[in-house]
Short mmCIF file of C-alpha atoms and ligand atoms in Angstrom, two decimals:
data_model
loop_
_atom_site.label_atom_id
_atom_site.label_comp_id
_atom_site.label_asym_id
_atom_site.label_seq_id
_atom_site.Cartn_x
_atom_site.Cartn_y
_atom_site.Cartn_z
CA MET A 1 -15.07 -1.91 -17.92
CA ILE A 2 -11.85 -4.15 -18.52
CA THR A 3 -9.06 -3.24 -16.76
CA LYS A 4 -5.33 -4.57 -18.77
CA ILE A 5 -2.00 -5.15 -16.66
CA ILE A 6 0.49 -4.11 -20.01
CA LYS A 7 4.29 -4.39 -21.21
CA PRO A 8 6.11 -0.63 -20.90
CA THR A 9 6.43 -0.63 -24.98
CA LYS A 10 7.01 1.94 -26.51
CA ILE A 11 3.63 2.05 -28.02
CA ASN A 12 1.46 1.27 -24.31
CA ILE A 13 2.73 3.94 -23.68
CA GLU A 14 1.68 6.20 -25.96
CA LYS A 15 -1.62 4.17 -25.48
CA CYS A 16 -1.77 5.64 -21.99
CA ALA A 17 -0.42 8.96 -22.72
CA LEU A 18 -3.34 9.35 -24.51
CA GLU A 19 -5.36 7.85 -21.97
CA LEU A 20 -4.50 10.39 -20.02
CA LYS A 21 -5.09 13.37 -22.61
CA LYS A 22 -8.54 12.07 -22.63
CA GLY A 23 -8.94 12.53 -18.52
CA ASN A 24 -8.94 9.38 -17.34
CA ILE A 25 -6.91 7.14 -14.92
CA ILE A 26 -3.89 4.69 -15.34
CA ALA A 27 -2.16 3.26 -12.53
CA PHE A 28 1.49 3.60 -13.54
CA PRO A 29 4.86 2.51 -11.90
CA THR A 30 7.44 4.58 -9.41
CA GLU A 31 10.75 4.06 -6.85
CA THR A 32 8.56 3.70 -4.25
CA VAL A 33 5.02 2.24 -4.98
CA TYR A 34 2.49 1.87 -7.92
CA GLY A 35 1.11 5.29 -8.67
CA LEU A 36 -3.28 6.12 -10.34
CA GLY A 37 -1.85 9.14 -12.75
CA ALA A 38 -4.72 11.08 -14.09
CA ASN A 39 -3.79 15.17 -15.33
CA ALA A 40 -2.77 17.09 -12.65
CA LEU A 41 -4.47 20.43 -15.17
CA ASN A 42 -7.49 18.95 -15.25
CA SER A 43 -9.92 19.21 -12.73
CA LYS A 44 -12.21 16.52 -13.99
CA ALA A 45 -9.47 13.83 -14.61
CA VAL A 46 -8.33 14.47 -10.00
CA LYS A 47 -11.52 14.02 -9.68
CA LYS A 48 -11.83 10.75 -11.32
CA ILE A 49 -9.28 9.49 -8.71
CA PHE A 50 -10.56 10.24 -5.58
CA ILE A 51 -13.93 8.65 -7.16
CA ALA A 52 -11.93 5.52 -8.07
CA LYS A 53 -9.82 4.82 -4.33
CA GLY A 54 -12.62 5.62 -2.18
CA ARG A 55 -10.17 8.91 -0.87
CA PRO A 56 -11.36 11.41 0.84
CA GLN A 57 -11.61 14.82 -0.72
CA ASP A 58 -9.65 16.50 2.20
CA ASN A 59 -6.14 14.79 1.34
CA PRO A 60 -4.29 16.45 -0.87
CA LEU A 61 -2.34 14.73 -4.45
CA ILE A 62 0.94 15.04 -5.25
CA MET A 63 1.74 16.44 -8.60
CA HIS A 64 5.03 13.97 -10.59
CA ILE A 65 7.00 15.79 -13.18
CA ALA A 66 9.33 14.50 -15.39
CA ASP A 67 12.23 18.05 -15.93
CA LYS A 68 13.75 19.93 -12.49
CA ASN A 69 13.05 22.62 -14.02
CA ASP A 70 9.55 22.76 -14.43
CA ILE A 71 8.75 23.02 -10.60
CA ASN A 72 8.91 26.49 -11.45
CA LYS A 73 5.17 26.99 -13.62
CA TYR A 74 3.64 25.48 -10.76
CA VAL A 75 5.13 26.63 -7.27
CA LEU A 76 5.53 30.65 -6.60
CA ASN A 77 8.98 30.93 -5.44
CA VAL A 78 11.43 26.92 -5.24
CA PRO A 79 13.69 28.35 -1.39
CA LYS A 80 17.51 28.23 -1.83
CA LYS A 81 17.03 25.10 0.54
CA ALA A 82 14.30 23.32 -1.36
CA GLN A 83 16.21 23.64 -4.34
CA LEU A 84 19.69 22.18 -2.40
CA LEU A 85 17.05 19.34 -2.31
CA ILE A 86 15.35 19.20 -5.71
CA ASP A 87 19.48 19.22 -6.81
CA LYS A 88 20.55 16.62 -4.57
CA PHE A 89 17.87 13.98 -4.48
CA TRP A 90 16.18 13.79 -7.76
CA PRO A 91 14.72 12.41 -9.38
CA GLY A 92 14.28 10.61 -6.35
CA PRO A 93 11.98 9.33 -3.30
CA LEU A 94 11.48 13.26 -1.99
CA THR A 95 8.34 15.64 -2.57
CA VAL A 96 8.44 18.98 -2.03
CA ILE A 97 5.69 21.04 -1.16
CA LEU A 98 5.60 24.43 -1.86
CA LYS A 99 2.97 27.72 -2.14
CA LYS A 100 1.23 26.53 -5.84
CA LYS A 101 0.11 29.00 -8.25
CA LYS A 102 -2.82 29.94 -9.75
CA ILE A 103 -2.34 27.05 -12.58
CA VAL A 104 -2.34 24.14 -10.45
CA PRO A 105 -6.44 22.86 -9.40
CA LYS A 106 -8.00 23.31 -5.95
CA GLU A 107 -8.85 19.55 -6.76
CA ILE A 108 -5.44 18.13 -6.44
CA THR A 109 -4.02 20.55 -3.17
CA ALA A 110 -7.77 19.64 -1.65
CA GLY A 111 -8.00 23.48 -1.80
CA LEU A 112 -4.66 24.34 0.64
CA ASN A 113 -2.67 26.51 -1.43
CA SER A 114 0.04 24.46 -0.98
CA VAL A 115 0.90 21.90 -3.47
CA ALA A 116 3.05 18.84 -3.02
CA ILE A 117 6.29 17.99 -5.89
CA ARG A 118 8.58 14.84 -6.54
CA MET A 119 10.13 14.17 -9.61
CA PRO A 120 10.10 10.03 -9.44
CA ALA A 121 13.16 7.44 -9.89
CA ASN A 122 11.64 5.20 -12.77
CA LYS A 123 12.36 5.33 -16.17
CA ILE A 124 8.64 4.40 -17.14
CA ALA A 125 7.02 7.35 -15.30
CA LEU A 126 9.11 9.29 -16.49
CA GLU A 127 8.51 8.03 -20.10
CA LEU A 128 4.97 8.54 -19.62
CA ILE A 129 4.82 11.64 -18.43
CA SER A 130 7.38 13.16 -21.30
CA LYS A 131 4.82 11.97 -23.61
CA SER A 132 1.90 13.32 -21.66
CA ASN A 133 3.44 15.95 -21.81
CA PHE A 134 1.21 17.91 -18.55
CA PRO A 135 2.32 16.91 -14.88
CA LEU A 136 0.48 13.31 -13.50
CA ALA A 137 -1.62 14.04 -9.96
CA ALA A 138 -1.17 10.70 -8.62
CA PRO A 139 -1.31 8.56 -5.09
CA SER A 140 0.02 5.84 -4.18
CA ALA A 141 -2.57 3.44 -6.56
CA ASN A 142 -4.29 1.42 -3.88
CA SER A 143 -8.24 1.12 -2.26
CA SER A 144 -8.13 4.11 -0.17
CA GLY A 145 -6.79 2.57 3.38
CA LYS A 146 -5.13 -0.73 2.36
CA PRO A 147 -1.18 -1.20 1.49
CA SER A 148 -0.12 0.88 -1.00
CA PRO A 149 0.50 -1.36 -4.10
CA THR A 150 4.44 -2.58 -4.52
CA LYS A 151 3.24 -5.31 -8.03
CA ALA A 152 0.90 -4.35 -11.35
CA LYS A 153 -0.96 -7.08 -9.50
CA HIS A 154 -1.45 -5.18 -6.18
CA VAL A 155 -3.04 -2.70 -8.12
CA TYR A 156 -4.80 -5.25 -10.64
CA ASP A 157 -6.51 -6.15 -7.24
CA ASP A 158 -7.81 -2.95 -5.69
CA LEU A 159 -8.40 -0.97 -9.14
CA LYS A 160 -10.12 -3.71 -11.36
CA GLY A 161 -13.06 -2.22 -13.39
CA LYS A 162 -12.09 1.12 -12.29
CA ILE A 163 -9.77 1.65 -14.58
CA LYS A 164 -8.46 0.88 -17.65
CA TYR A 165 -4.03 0.71 -17.60
CA VAL A 166 -2.18 -0.79 -15.25
CA ILE A 167 1.68 -0.84 -16.76
CA ASP A 168 3.73 -2.99 -15.05
CA GLY A 169 7.41 -2.00 -13.46
CA ASN A 170 7.82 -5.20 -11.85
CA ASP A 171 8.36 -4.89 -8.39
CA CYS A 172 9.30 -1.20 -6.91
CA ASP A 173 12.27 -0.81 -5.37
CA ILE A 174 12.39 1.17 -2.60
CA GLY A 175 8.14 -0.04 -1.77
CA ILE A 176 7.23 2.41 0.67
CA GLU A 177 6.17 6.22 -0.15
CA SER A 178 8.48 9.53 -0.93
CA THR A 179 10.01 11.37 2.23
CA VAL A 180 7.35 14.63 1.95
CA ILE A 181 8.87 17.49 3.64
CA ASP A 182 6.50 21.08 4.03
CA PHE A 183 9.14 24.51 2.81
CA THR A 184 5.57 26.48 3.90
CA SER A 185 6.89 26.55 7.30
CA ARG A 186 9.04 28.58 8.66
CA THR A 187 11.59 25.37 9.59
CA PRO A 188 11.43 23.09 6.59
CA THR A 189 9.25 20.05 8.27
CA ILE A 190 8.92 16.17 7.42
CA LEU A 191 5.26 15.65 7.00
CA ARG A 192 5.63 11.77 6.12
CA PRO A 193 9.53 9.91 6.89
CA GLY A 194 10.94 7.59 3.82
CA LYS A 195 13.81 6.86 2.41
CA ILE A 196 15.32 10.23 2.12
CA THR A 197 16.09 10.41 6.00
CA LYS A 198 16.36 13.77 7.85
CA GLU A 199 19.94 12.51 8.75
CA MET A 200 19.89 12.64 4.10
CA ILE A 201 17.89 16.31 5.00
CA GLU A 202 20.05 17.86 7.44
CA LYS A 203 23.96 17.24 5.62
CA ILE A 204 22.58 19.41 3.04
CA ILE A 205 20.63 22.01 4.97
CA GLY A 206 21.12 22.29 8.20
CA LYS A 207 18.44 21.72 10.87
CA ILE A 208 14.86 20.49 10.10
CA ASN A 209 11.83 19.34 12.21
CA VAL A 210 10.24 15.73 11.68
CA THR A 211 6.01 15.74 12.36
CA LYS A 212 5.92 12.75 15.48
CA THR A 213 3.46 10.06 14.04
CA LYS A 214 1.42 10.79 16.70
CA THR A 215 0.48 13.69 16.47
CA LYS A 216 -3.08 15.69 17.12
CA LYS A 217 -2.46 18.78 15.47
CA VAL A 218 -2.97 17.55 11.91
CA LYS A 219 -0.47 19.68 9.70
CA SER A 220 -1.29 16.76 6.71
CA PRO A 221 -3.79 16.54 5.78
CA GLY A 222 -2.73 12.07 4.86
CA MET A 223 -1.92 11.85 8.59
CA LYS A 224 -4.99 11.78 10.31
CA TYR A 225 -6.67 8.50 8.17
CA THR A 226 -5.87 4.50 8.63
CA HIS A 227 -3.40 3.71 5.52
CA TYR A 228 -1.48 0.78 5.21
CA LYS A 229 -4.04 -2.03 6.71
CA PRO A 230 -4.07 -5.41 5.59
CA LYS A 231 -7.27 -7.09 6.87
CA ALA A 232 -5.49 -9.83 9.05
CA GLU A 233 -4.68 -7.73 12.92
CA VAL A 234 -1.34 -6.54 13.24
CA ILE A 235 1.27 -6.44 16.39
CA LEU A 236 3.93 -4.79 16.45
CA ILE A 237 6.37 -6.46 19.19
CA LYS A 238 9.47 -4.48 19.98
CA THR A 239 10.79 -6.46 23.48
CA ARG A 240 12.60 -9.82 22.35
CA ILE A 241 9.67 -12.80 21.32
CA ALA A 242 9.56 -15.71 23.48
CA GLN A 243 8.40 -18.89 22.20
CA LYS A 244 5.57 -19.16 24.74
CA PHE A 245 4.39 -16.04 23.13
CA VAL A 246 5.26 -18.28 20.00
CA ASN A 247 2.72 -21.23 20.95
CA ASP A 248 0.37 -20.40 22.83
CA ILE A 249 -0.77 -16.51 19.97
CA SER A 250 -0.48 -20.17 17.17
CA LYS A 251 -3.12 -22.11 19.26
CA LYS A 252 -6.27 -20.30 18.07
CA ASN A 253 -4.96 -18.64 14.68
CA ASN A 254 -3.45 -18.78 11.91
CA VAL A 255 -0.33 -16.32 12.38
CA LEU A 256 2.47 -15.18 10.09
CA PHE A 257 5.80 -13.76 11.98
CA ILE A 258 7.36 -10.82 10.43
CA LEU A 259 10.85 -11.09 10.90
CA ASN A 260 14.33 -10.45 11.48
CA SER A 261 16.72 -13.16 9.85
CA LYS A 262 18.06 -13.52 12.91
CA THR A 263 16.12 -14.12 15.42
CA SER A 264 14.92 -18.51 15.95
CA ILE A 265 12.03 -18.84 16.98
CA LYS A 266 9.66 -21.60 15.65
CA ALA A 267 6.38 -21.40 14.33
CA LYS A 268 4.49 -22.63 10.53
CA GLN A 269 4.67 -19.70 8.99
CA ILE A 270 8.27 -16.67 8.96
CA LEU A 271 9.24 -14.29 5.92
CA LYS A 272 12.24 -13.62 6.74
CA TYR A 273 14.56 -10.78 5.90
CA LYS A 274 17.99 -9.07 6.47
CA THR A 275 18.54 -5.55 6.15
CA ASN A 276 15.61 -2.59 6.38
CA GLU A 277 15.21 -2.35 2.39
CA GLN A 278 14.29 -5.41 2.31
CA LEU A 279 12.36 -5.46 4.54
CA ALA A 280 10.96 -2.18 2.81
CA LYS A 281 10.50 -3.74 0.13
CA ASN A 282 8.44 -6.85 0.64
CA ILE A 283 6.27 -5.46 3.92
CA PHE A 284 3.51 -3.90 1.75
CA ALA A 285 3.11 -7.47 -0.47
CA TRP A 286 3.42 -9.81 3.44
CA PHE A 287 0.64 -8.18 4.11
CA ARG A 288 -1.21 -8.16 0.64
CA ASP A 289 -0.35 -12.44 0.87
CA ALA A 290 -0.98 -12.64 4.60
CA ASP A 291 -4.54 -11.29 3.64
CA SER A 292 -5.45 -13.72 0.52
CA LYS A 293 -3.35 -16.79 2.57
CA LYS A 294 -6.75 -16.38 5.37
CA ILE A 295 -3.65 -15.03 8.21
CA ASN A 296 -5.85 -13.71 10.96
CA ILE A 297 -3.04 -12.71 12.91
CA ILE A 298 0.10 -10.93 11.69
CA VAL A 299 2.87 -10.72 14.35
CA VAL A 300 6.35 -8.56 13.37
CA GLU A 301 9.26 -7.65 15.24
CA ALA A 302 9.97 -3.92 15.30
CA VAL A 303 12.92 -2.29 13.81
CA LYS A 304 15.06 0.62 15.09
CA GLU A 305 13.64 4.10 14.28
CA ILE A 306 17.00 4.95 13.10
CA ALA A 307 16.98 5.78 8.85
CA LEU A 308 14.87 4.00 6.92
CA GLY A 309 13.80 2.11 10.30
CA LYS A 310 12.28 5.34 10.63
CA ALA A 311 9.96 5.33 7.72
CA ILE A 312 9.44 1.78 8.16
CA MET A 313 8.29 2.21 12.36
CA ASN A 314 6.52 5.10 11.08
CA ARG A 315 4.01 2.62 8.35
CA LEU A 316 4.39 -0.37 10.91
CA LYS A 317 2.63 1.67 13.48
CA LYS A 318 -0.45 2.75 11.17
CA ALA A 319 -1.30 -0.29 10.00
CA SER A 320 -0.90 -1.95 13.65
CA ASN A 321 -4.02 -2.64 15.64
CA VAL A 322 -1.92 -2.80 19.09
CA ILE A 323 2.23 -1.99 20.12
CA ILE A 324 3.77 -4.33 22.86
CA GLU A 325 6.58 -1.93 23.72
O1 LIG B 1 5.70 8.09 -2.59
C1 LIG B 1 5.18 8.37 -3.09
O2 LIG B 1 4.89 9.87 -2.72
C2 LIG B 1 3.93 7.85 -3.46
C3 LIG B 1 4.39 8.35 -5.65
C4 LIG B 1 3.00 7.51 -6.44
O3 LIG B 1 4.62 8.36 -5.93
N1 LIG B 1 2.65 9.20 -3.98
C5 LIG B 1 2.03 9.18 -3.07
O4 LIG B 1 1.12 9.41 -2.85
O5 LIG B 1 2.28 8.21 -1.73
P1 LIG B 1 -0.15 9.55 -1.49
O6 LIG B 1 -1.10 10.52 -2.09
O7 LIG B 1 -0.89 8.25 -1.59
O8 LIG B 1 0.40 10.60 -0.44
C6 LIG B 1 0.49 11.64 -0.48
C7 LIG B 1 0.72 12.52 0.65
C8 LIG B 1 -0.95 12.36 1.75
O9 LIG B 1 -0.39 12.34 2.97
C9 LIG B 1 -1.10 13.94 1.78
O10 LIG B 1 -1.67 14.38 2.60
C10 LIG B 1 0.44 14.62 1.85
O11 LIG B 1 1.13 14.32 0.92
N2 LIG B 1 0.20 15.55 1.13
C11 LIG B 1 -0.45 15.23 -0.50
N3 LIG B 1 -0.01 17.55 -0.78
C12 LIG B 1 -0.03 18.05 0.25
C13 LIG B 1 0.30 19.67 0.43
N4 LIG B 1 -0.31 20.26 0.40
N5 LIG B 1 0.61 19.66 1.79
C14 LIG B 1 -0.05 19.00 3.16
N6 LIG B 1 0.49 17.85 2.88
C15 LIG B 1 0.10 16.70 1.70
MG1 LIG B 2 -1.61 6.83 -0.46
#
C-alpha cells in the first residue's frame, strides 16, 4: 500500500471519511498529537489499529467525538462532575473514562466495561469525525513504544505502507497527549497527566486523585508499557548540570542536550526552550530528530513538577533509562 500525506482540503477530508466508512484506518491531526483513526463502532476496523501500531491487545483506545452531546450515546451515565469538566474543557485535551453502553465494541475498550472519550479541539479532526458520521477510535499514530507523532512526517515514518492517508495539519499545538481522568472510581482519578492540570480540574470539581507515574497497581492498561522511547539512551537530570559532566560524557558519545534557555553550558549539540509549553510542543520531535542524527545519548534537564511540568516529567520519566537526582 502506498501512503500519502495529503492536505486538509474538503475533498481530501471526504476521501478519508470514505476510507473510514470502508472499515479502513487513516491518520489525522489533533491539538495534542496525531491520531490513528478507525470507525469506533466497527470491531474489524478497530482491530486494524492494533495491527498497524503493533499495540498490545489489552491497551484500550480513546473514542473521539465531534459533538459534546454524543457522549450520551456511548456511556451509561455522565456524573455531574464529569459534565462540569466537559462543559469547561471540551473541545480540548481532556479524556474522560465512564461506564460504557453495549453499543461500544469490546475491541476499543480492550474488554473493560468503561470507555475513554474526548472531543478534540482541532478543526480538521472535528470535520473528519462529522463527515464520517461515527466516532473515531484513535490512539496516537506512532508505532507502539515510540514517541508520539506531532508532525505528519512522524506518522509517515512509522506507518508507511500500512495506511493510505495521513492528513497533514502541520505541527500539533500542544505536543503531548490529553489528560485522562477516570470517573469509574469513587473519587475521580487522573490516570495520565496532560495540559489540563490537576489544579485546573480541582478548581471546577474539588478534590481528585492522581495516579503516581511509577505505580505497581496498574489501573490504566497503557501505564504498564514502555513509552515515548527514542533509540538513544535518555538521561534525565534533576540536579544542576556541571560542565565537567558535559565534557566527560561528550568524549565517547554523540550527545544531544535539551536544556532550559537559562542553563549555560558548552556543548556541540544543544536544543533550548524558554517555557514548558515550548518543551511540550517539541520534545517528541526532538527525540525523533536525535534518532535520525544517530545521537546515542540525550541528556534532558528536568522541569519543576507543577502544572504542565507534571505531564512533561511523566513523559520524560517513561522515556528515560537513567534518572540522576
Ligand atoms: O491526546 C490524546 O489522547 C491522543 C490523541 C490522538 O487524541 N490519543 C492518545 O491515545 O494518546 P493512546 O491510545 O495513545 O492513549 C490512551 C490512553 C492509554 O494509556 C490507555 O490505556 C488509556 O488511555 N485508556 C483508554 N481507555 C481506557 C479505559 N477504559 N480505562 C483506563 N484507561 C484507558
Ligand atoms: Mg500513545
